[in-house]
Coordinates of C-alpha atoms in Angstrom, one line a residue:
Chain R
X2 CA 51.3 -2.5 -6.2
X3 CA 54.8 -1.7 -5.8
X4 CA 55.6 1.4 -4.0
X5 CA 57.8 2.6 -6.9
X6 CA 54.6 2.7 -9.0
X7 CA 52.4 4.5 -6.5
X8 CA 53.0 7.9 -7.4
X9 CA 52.3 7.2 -11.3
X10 CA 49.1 5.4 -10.6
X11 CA 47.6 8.7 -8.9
X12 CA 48.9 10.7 -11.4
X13 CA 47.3 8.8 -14.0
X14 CA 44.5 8.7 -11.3
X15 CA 44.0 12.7 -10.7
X16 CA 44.5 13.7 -14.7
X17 CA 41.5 11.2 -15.6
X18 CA 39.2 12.9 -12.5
X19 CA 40.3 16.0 -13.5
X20 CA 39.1 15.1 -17.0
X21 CA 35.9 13.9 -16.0
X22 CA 35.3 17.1 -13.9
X23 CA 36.3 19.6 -16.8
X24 CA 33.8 17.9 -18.8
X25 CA 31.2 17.8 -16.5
X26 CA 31.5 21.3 -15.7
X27 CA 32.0 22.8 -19.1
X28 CA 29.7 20.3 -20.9
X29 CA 32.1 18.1 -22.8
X30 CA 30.9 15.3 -24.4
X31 CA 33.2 12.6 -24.9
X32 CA 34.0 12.9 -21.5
X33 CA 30.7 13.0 -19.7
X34 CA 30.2 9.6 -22.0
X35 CA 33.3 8.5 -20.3
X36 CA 32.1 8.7 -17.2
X37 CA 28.5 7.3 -17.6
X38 CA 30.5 4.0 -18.9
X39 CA 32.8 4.5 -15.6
X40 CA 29.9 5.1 -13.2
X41 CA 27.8 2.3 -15.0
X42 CA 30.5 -0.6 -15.2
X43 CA 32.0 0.3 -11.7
X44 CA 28.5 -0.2 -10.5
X45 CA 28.0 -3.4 -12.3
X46 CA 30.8 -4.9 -10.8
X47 CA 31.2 -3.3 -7.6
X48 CA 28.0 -4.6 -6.2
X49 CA 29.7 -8.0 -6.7
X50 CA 32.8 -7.6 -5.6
X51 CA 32.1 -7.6 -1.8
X52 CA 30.5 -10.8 -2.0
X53 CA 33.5 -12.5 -3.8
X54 CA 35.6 -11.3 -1.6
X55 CA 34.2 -12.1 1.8
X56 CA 33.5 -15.7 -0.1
X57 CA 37.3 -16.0 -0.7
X58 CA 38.0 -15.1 3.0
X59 CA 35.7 -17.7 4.6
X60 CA 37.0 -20.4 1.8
X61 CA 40.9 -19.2 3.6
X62 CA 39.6 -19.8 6.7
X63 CA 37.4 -22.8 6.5
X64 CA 38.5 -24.8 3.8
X65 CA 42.1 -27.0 4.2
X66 CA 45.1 -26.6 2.7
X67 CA 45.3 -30.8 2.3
X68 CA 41.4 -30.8 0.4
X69 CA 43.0 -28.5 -2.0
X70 CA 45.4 -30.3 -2.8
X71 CA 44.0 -33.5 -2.8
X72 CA 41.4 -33.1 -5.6
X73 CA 43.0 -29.9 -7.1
X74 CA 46.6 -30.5 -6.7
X75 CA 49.7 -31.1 -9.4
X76 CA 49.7 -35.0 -8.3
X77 CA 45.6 -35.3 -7.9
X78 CA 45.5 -36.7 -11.8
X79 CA 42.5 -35.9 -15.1
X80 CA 39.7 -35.5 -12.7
X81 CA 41.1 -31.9 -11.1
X82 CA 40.4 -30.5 -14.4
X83 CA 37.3 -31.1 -14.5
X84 CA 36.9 -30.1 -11.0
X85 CA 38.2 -27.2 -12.5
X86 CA 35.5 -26.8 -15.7
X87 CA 32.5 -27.6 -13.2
X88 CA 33.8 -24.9 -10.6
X89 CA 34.0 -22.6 -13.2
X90 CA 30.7 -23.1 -14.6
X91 CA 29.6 -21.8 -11.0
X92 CA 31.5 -18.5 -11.6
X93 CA 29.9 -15.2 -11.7
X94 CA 31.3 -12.1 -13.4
X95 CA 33.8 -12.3 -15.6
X96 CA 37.5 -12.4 -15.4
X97 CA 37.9 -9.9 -12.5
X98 CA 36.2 -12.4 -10.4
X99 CA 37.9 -16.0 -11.5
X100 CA 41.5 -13.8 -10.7
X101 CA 41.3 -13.6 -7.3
X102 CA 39.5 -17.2 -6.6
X103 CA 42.2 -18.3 -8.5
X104 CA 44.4 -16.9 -6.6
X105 CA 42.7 -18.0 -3.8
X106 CA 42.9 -21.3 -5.0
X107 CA 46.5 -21.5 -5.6
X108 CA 47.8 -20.4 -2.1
X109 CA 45.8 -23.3 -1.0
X110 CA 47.6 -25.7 -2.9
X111 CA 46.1 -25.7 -6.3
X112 CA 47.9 -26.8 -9.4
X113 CA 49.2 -23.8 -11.9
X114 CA 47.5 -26.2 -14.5
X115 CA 44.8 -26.1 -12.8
X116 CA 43.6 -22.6 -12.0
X117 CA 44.6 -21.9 -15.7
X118 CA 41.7 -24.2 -16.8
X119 CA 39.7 -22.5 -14.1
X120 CA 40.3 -19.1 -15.4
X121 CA 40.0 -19.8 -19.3
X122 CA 36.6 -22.1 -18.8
X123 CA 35.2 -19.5 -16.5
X124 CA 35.6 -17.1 -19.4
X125 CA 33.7 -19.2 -21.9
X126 CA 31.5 -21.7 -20.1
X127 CA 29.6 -20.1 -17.2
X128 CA 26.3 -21.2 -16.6
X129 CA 24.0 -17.9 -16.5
X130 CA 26.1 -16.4 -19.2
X131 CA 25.7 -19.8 -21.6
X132 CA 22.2 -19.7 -21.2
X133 CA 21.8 -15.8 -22.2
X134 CA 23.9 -16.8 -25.2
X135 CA 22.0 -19.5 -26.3
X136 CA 18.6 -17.4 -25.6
X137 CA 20.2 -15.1 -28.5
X138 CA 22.2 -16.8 -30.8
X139 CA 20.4 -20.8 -30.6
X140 CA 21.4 -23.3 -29.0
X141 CA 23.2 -25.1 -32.0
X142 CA 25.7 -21.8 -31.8
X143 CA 26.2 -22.5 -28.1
X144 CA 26.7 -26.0 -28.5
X145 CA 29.3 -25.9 -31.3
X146 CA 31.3 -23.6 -29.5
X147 CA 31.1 -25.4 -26.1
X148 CA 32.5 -28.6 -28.2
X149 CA 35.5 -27.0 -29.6
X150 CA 36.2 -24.5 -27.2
X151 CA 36.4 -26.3 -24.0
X152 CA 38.8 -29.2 -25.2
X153 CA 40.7 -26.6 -26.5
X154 CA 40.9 -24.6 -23.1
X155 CA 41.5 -27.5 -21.0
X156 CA 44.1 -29.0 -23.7
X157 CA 46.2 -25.5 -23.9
X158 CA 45.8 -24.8 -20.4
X159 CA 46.8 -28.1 -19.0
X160 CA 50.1 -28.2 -21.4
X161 CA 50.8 -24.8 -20.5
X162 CA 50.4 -25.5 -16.9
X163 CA 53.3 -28.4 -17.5
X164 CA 55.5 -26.2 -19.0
X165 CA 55.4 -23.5 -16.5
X166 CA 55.5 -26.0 -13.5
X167 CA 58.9 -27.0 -15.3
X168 CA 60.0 -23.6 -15.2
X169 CA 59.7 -23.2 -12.1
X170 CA 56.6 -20.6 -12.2
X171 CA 55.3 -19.1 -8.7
X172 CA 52.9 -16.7 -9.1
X173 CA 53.7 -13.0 -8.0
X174 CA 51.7 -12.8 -5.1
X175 CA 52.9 -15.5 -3.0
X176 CA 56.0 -14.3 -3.5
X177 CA 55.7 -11.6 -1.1
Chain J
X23 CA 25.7 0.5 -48.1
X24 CA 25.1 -2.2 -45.9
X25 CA 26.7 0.2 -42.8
X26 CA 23.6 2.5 -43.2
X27 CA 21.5 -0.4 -43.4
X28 CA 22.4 -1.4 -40.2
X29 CA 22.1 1.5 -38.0
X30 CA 18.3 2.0 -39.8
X31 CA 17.4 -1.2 -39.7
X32 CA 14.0 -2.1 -37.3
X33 CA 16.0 -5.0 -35.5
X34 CA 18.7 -2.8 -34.1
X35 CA 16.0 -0.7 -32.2
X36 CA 13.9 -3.4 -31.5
X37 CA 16.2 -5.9 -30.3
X38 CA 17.9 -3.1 -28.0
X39 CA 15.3 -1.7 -26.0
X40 CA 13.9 -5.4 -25.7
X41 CA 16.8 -7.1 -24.4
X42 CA 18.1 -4.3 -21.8
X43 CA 14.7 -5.0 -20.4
X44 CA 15.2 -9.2 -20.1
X45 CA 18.9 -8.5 -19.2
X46 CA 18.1 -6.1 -15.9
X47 CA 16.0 -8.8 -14.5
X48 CA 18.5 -11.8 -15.1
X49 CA 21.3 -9.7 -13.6
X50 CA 19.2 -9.1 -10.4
X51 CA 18.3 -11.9 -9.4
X52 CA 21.8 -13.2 -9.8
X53 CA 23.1 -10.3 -8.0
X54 CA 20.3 -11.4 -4.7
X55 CA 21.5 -14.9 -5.4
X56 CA 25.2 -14.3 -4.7
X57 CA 24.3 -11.8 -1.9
X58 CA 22.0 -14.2 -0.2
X59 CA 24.5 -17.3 -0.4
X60 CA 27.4 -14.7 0.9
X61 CA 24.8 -13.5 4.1
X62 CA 24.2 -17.4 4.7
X63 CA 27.7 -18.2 4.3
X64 CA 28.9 -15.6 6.4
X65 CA 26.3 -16.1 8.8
X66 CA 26.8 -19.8 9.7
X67 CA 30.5 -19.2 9.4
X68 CA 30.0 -16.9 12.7
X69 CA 28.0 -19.1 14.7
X70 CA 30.5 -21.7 14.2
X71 CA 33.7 -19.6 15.1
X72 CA 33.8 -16.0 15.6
X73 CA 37.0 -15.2 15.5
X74 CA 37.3 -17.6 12.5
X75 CA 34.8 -15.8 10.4
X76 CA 36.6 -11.7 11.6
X77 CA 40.0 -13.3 10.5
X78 CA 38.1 -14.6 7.2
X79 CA 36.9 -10.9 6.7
X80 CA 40.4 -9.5 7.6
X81 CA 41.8 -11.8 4.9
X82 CA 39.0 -10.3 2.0
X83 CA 39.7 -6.9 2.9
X84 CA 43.5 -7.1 2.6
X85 CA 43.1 -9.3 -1.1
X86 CA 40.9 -6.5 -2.1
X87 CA 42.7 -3.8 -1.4
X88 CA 45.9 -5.5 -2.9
X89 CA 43.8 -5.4 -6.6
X90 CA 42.3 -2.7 -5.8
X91 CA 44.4 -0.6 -7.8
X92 CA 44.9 -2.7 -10.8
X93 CA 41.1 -2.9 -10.7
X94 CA 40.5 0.7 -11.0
X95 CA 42.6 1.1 -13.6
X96 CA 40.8 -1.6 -15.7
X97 CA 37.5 0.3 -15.4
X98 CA 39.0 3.2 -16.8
X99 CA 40.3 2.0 -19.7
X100 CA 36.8 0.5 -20.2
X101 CA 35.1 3.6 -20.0
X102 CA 37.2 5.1 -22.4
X103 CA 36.8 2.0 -24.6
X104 CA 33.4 1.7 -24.9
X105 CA 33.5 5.3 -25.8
X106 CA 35.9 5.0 -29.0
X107 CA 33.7 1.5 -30.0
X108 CA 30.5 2.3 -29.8
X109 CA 28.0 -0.6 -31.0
X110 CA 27.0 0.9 -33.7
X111 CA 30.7 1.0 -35.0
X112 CA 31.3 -2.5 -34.4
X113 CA 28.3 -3.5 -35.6
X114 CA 28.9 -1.4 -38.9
X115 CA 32.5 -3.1 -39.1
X116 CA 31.4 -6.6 -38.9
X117 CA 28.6 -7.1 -41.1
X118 CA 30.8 -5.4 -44.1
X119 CA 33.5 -6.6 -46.3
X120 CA 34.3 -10.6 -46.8
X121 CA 34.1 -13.2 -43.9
X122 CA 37.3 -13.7 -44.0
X123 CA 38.3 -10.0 -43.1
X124 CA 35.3 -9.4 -40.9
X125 CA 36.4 -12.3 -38.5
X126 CA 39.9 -10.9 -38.6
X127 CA 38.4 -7.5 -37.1
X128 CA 35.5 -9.3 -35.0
X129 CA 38.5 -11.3 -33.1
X130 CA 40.6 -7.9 -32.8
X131 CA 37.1 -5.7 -31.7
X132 CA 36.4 -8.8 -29.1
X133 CA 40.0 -9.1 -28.1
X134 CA 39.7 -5.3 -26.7
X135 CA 36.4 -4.6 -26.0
X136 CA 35.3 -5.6 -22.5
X137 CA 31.4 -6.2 -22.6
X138 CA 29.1 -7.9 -20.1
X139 CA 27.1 -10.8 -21.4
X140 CA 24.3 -9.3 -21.4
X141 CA 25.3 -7.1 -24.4
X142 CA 27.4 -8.8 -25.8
X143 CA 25.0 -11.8 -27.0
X144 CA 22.2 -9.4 -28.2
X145 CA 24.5 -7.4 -30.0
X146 CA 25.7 -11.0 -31.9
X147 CA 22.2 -11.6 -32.4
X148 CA 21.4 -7.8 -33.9
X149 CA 24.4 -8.7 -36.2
X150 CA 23.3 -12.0 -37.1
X151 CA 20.0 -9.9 -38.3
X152 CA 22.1 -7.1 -40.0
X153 CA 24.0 -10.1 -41.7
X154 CA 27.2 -11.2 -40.3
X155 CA 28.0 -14.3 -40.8
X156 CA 28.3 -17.0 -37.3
X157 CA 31.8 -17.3 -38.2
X158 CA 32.0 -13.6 -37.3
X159 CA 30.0 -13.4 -34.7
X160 CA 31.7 -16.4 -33.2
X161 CA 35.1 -14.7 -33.4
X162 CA 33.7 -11.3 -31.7
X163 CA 32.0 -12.8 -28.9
X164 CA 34.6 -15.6 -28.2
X165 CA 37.6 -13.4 -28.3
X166 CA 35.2 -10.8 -25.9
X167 CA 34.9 -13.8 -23.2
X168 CA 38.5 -15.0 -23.2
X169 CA 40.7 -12.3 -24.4
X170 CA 41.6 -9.2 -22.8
X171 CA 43.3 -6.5 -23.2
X172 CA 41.5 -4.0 -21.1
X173 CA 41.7 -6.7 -18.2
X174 CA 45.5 -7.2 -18.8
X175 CA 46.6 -4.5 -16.1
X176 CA 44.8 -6.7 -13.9
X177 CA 45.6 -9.8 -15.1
X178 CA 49.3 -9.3 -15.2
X179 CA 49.0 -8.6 -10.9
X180 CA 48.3 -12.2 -10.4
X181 CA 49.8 -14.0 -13.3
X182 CA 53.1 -11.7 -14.0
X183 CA 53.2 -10.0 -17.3
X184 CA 54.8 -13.0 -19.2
X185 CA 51.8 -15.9 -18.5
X186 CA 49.4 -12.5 -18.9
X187 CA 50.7 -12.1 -22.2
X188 CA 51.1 -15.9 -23.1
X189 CA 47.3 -16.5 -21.8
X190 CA 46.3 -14.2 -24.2
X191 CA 48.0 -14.8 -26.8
X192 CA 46.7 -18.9 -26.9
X193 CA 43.6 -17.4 -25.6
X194 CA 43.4 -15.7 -29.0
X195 CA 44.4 -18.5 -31.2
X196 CA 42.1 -21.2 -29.9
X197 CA 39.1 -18.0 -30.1
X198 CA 40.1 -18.6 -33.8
X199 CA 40.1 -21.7 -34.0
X200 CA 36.3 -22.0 -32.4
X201 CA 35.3 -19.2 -35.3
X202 CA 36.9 -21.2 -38.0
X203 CA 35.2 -24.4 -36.8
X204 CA 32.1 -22.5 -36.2
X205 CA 32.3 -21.4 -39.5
X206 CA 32.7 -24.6 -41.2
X207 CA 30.2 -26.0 -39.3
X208 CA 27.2 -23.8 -40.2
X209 CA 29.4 -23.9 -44.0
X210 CA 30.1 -20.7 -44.3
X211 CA 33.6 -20.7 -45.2
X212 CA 32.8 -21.8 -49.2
X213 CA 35.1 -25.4 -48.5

């Protein structure tokens, strides 16, 4: 976050605790729903986070910038992609967690066509959630959707991948 | 009419109280998956090189604090999101009107609503049972998974507002595009 910004993001910060605390304290109802859906969410994801964090470290440390790039670079051809869809499969959470490997993945060499397939298929093809969704809605819901959405995703993200690698797209945080 | 017949109706209960049950479970044992792969990682990791693994751990801390701000404010707005669209409104808005018009708000509920999974796909199921058509439900929960405005503060961090926007945006249209093709499949779009 840029320094600049700071002092807005606490502001923004203290009014909303402030707002929770009124409510709390004087019995208001919208915000005391507010914060159950805070507490609860925050929860949910928090307990995640640390793991895919620490797993992003050890993948920085461990894993080589050549590998990367070999199988998931701009030159490594089709089959990166579907490294890509089978890698997000695997992904856990939603799109709070595929950012950051992404990220991860791209300071390692990753093509930007590349971690854009990972993100979109992450959102609409992991495994646990895909199962869950198939439990509820059949399987013949599932399956139509996996058919057209996934070419779909891979298609877009790929060509926009192309185009942003011709405009010479970095993303933000390696430039720092 | 049909609003009132959804709140009332013996599936919405039902189905509620009985999938938060299968859902807790699910998520658990995911959660001890990841933690236990993460412990074994973590673990070999610092038999084979110490200082390795602490500079691995140096490297998580300093991504996490880097989002950490973006992330917060994400949770916000979902708390104060899930208050102004409750399920039972979206539920109401969905299963009323033509198909046409109830995809049209489906995609544009599921576009800024953030929901876990494991609400999401019992609440398509509820309004498959109160009536909405797949096409609808196909628009609400595809744009839920791939479109997000609630995540966008995040989002733009790693991708710069521009892609953030442009990711959306396609994300959006191809979410259509599976509704539509949903809907023609199961034939509900009259063609």
């Amino acid at each position: 976050m840029k320094n600049s910004k700071m002092p807005i993001f606490l502001a923004m910060s203290v009014i909303y605790a402030g707002f929770l605390l009124y409510s709390s304290i004087y019995g208001f109802e919208p915000g005391q729903q507010m914060w159950g859906n805070f507490r609860d969410f925050s929860l949910q994801m928090l307990k995640m986070m640390p793991c895919i964090f620490i797993l992003i470290g050890l993948f920085d440390v461990w894993v080589k910038k050549e590998t990367v790039e070999r199988h998931l670079g701009t030159d490594s051809g089709p089959l990166s992609y579907l490294w890509a869809v089978l890698l997000a499969g695997t992904t856990v959470g939603g799109i709070y967690v595929a950012l950051p490997v992404a990220s991860a993945l791209y300071s390692k060499g990753a093509g930007t066509g590349v971690i854009l397939v990972y993100v979109s298929a992450s959102a609409i093809c992991r495994i646990p959630m895909t199962l869950f969704e198939a439990s509820f809605l059949g399987w013949e819901f599932t399956m139509v959707r996996f058919a057209v959405s996934i070419p779909l995703v891979v298609l877009v993200s790929v060509l926009l991948g192309r185009y942003l690698d011709r405009k010479g797209w970095v993303m933000p945080d390696e430039q720092e | 009419m049909s609003s009132s017949n959804t709140l009332s109706n013996p599936h919405w209960t039902g189905a509620r109280s009985e999938t938060s049950f299968h859902a807790d479970g699910r998520k658990g044992n995911n959660v001890i998956i990841l933690y236990a792969f993460t412990a074994a990682a973590l673990l070999v990791s610092f038999i084979a090189d110490m200082r390795k693994t602490i500079r691995g751990l140096e490297i998580a801390l300093k991504r996490f604090l880097r989002i950490g701000p973006a992330f917060l404010t994400m949770l916000v707005l979902v708390s104060i999101a899930l208050f102004v669209f409750p399920e039972e409104t979206i539920a109401r808005s969905l299963t009323s009107g033509s198909i046409w018009l109830a995809t049209g708000i489906g995609t544009l509920i599921g576009s800024i609503a953030v929901m876990p999974g494991f609400i999401a796909f019992p609440l398509g199921s509820v309004l498959r049972n109160s009536g909405a058509p797949y096409m609808v439900v196909s628009g609400f929960t595809t744009t839920l998974m791939m479109v997000g405005i609630l995540t966008f503060p995040m989002e733009k961090k790693y991708f710069g507002v521009r892609l953030a926007l442009l990711r959306n945006l396609l994300a959006f249209l191809t979410a259509l595009a599976v509704a539509f093709a949903t809907g023609l499949y199961f034939g509900e779009t009259g063609f």
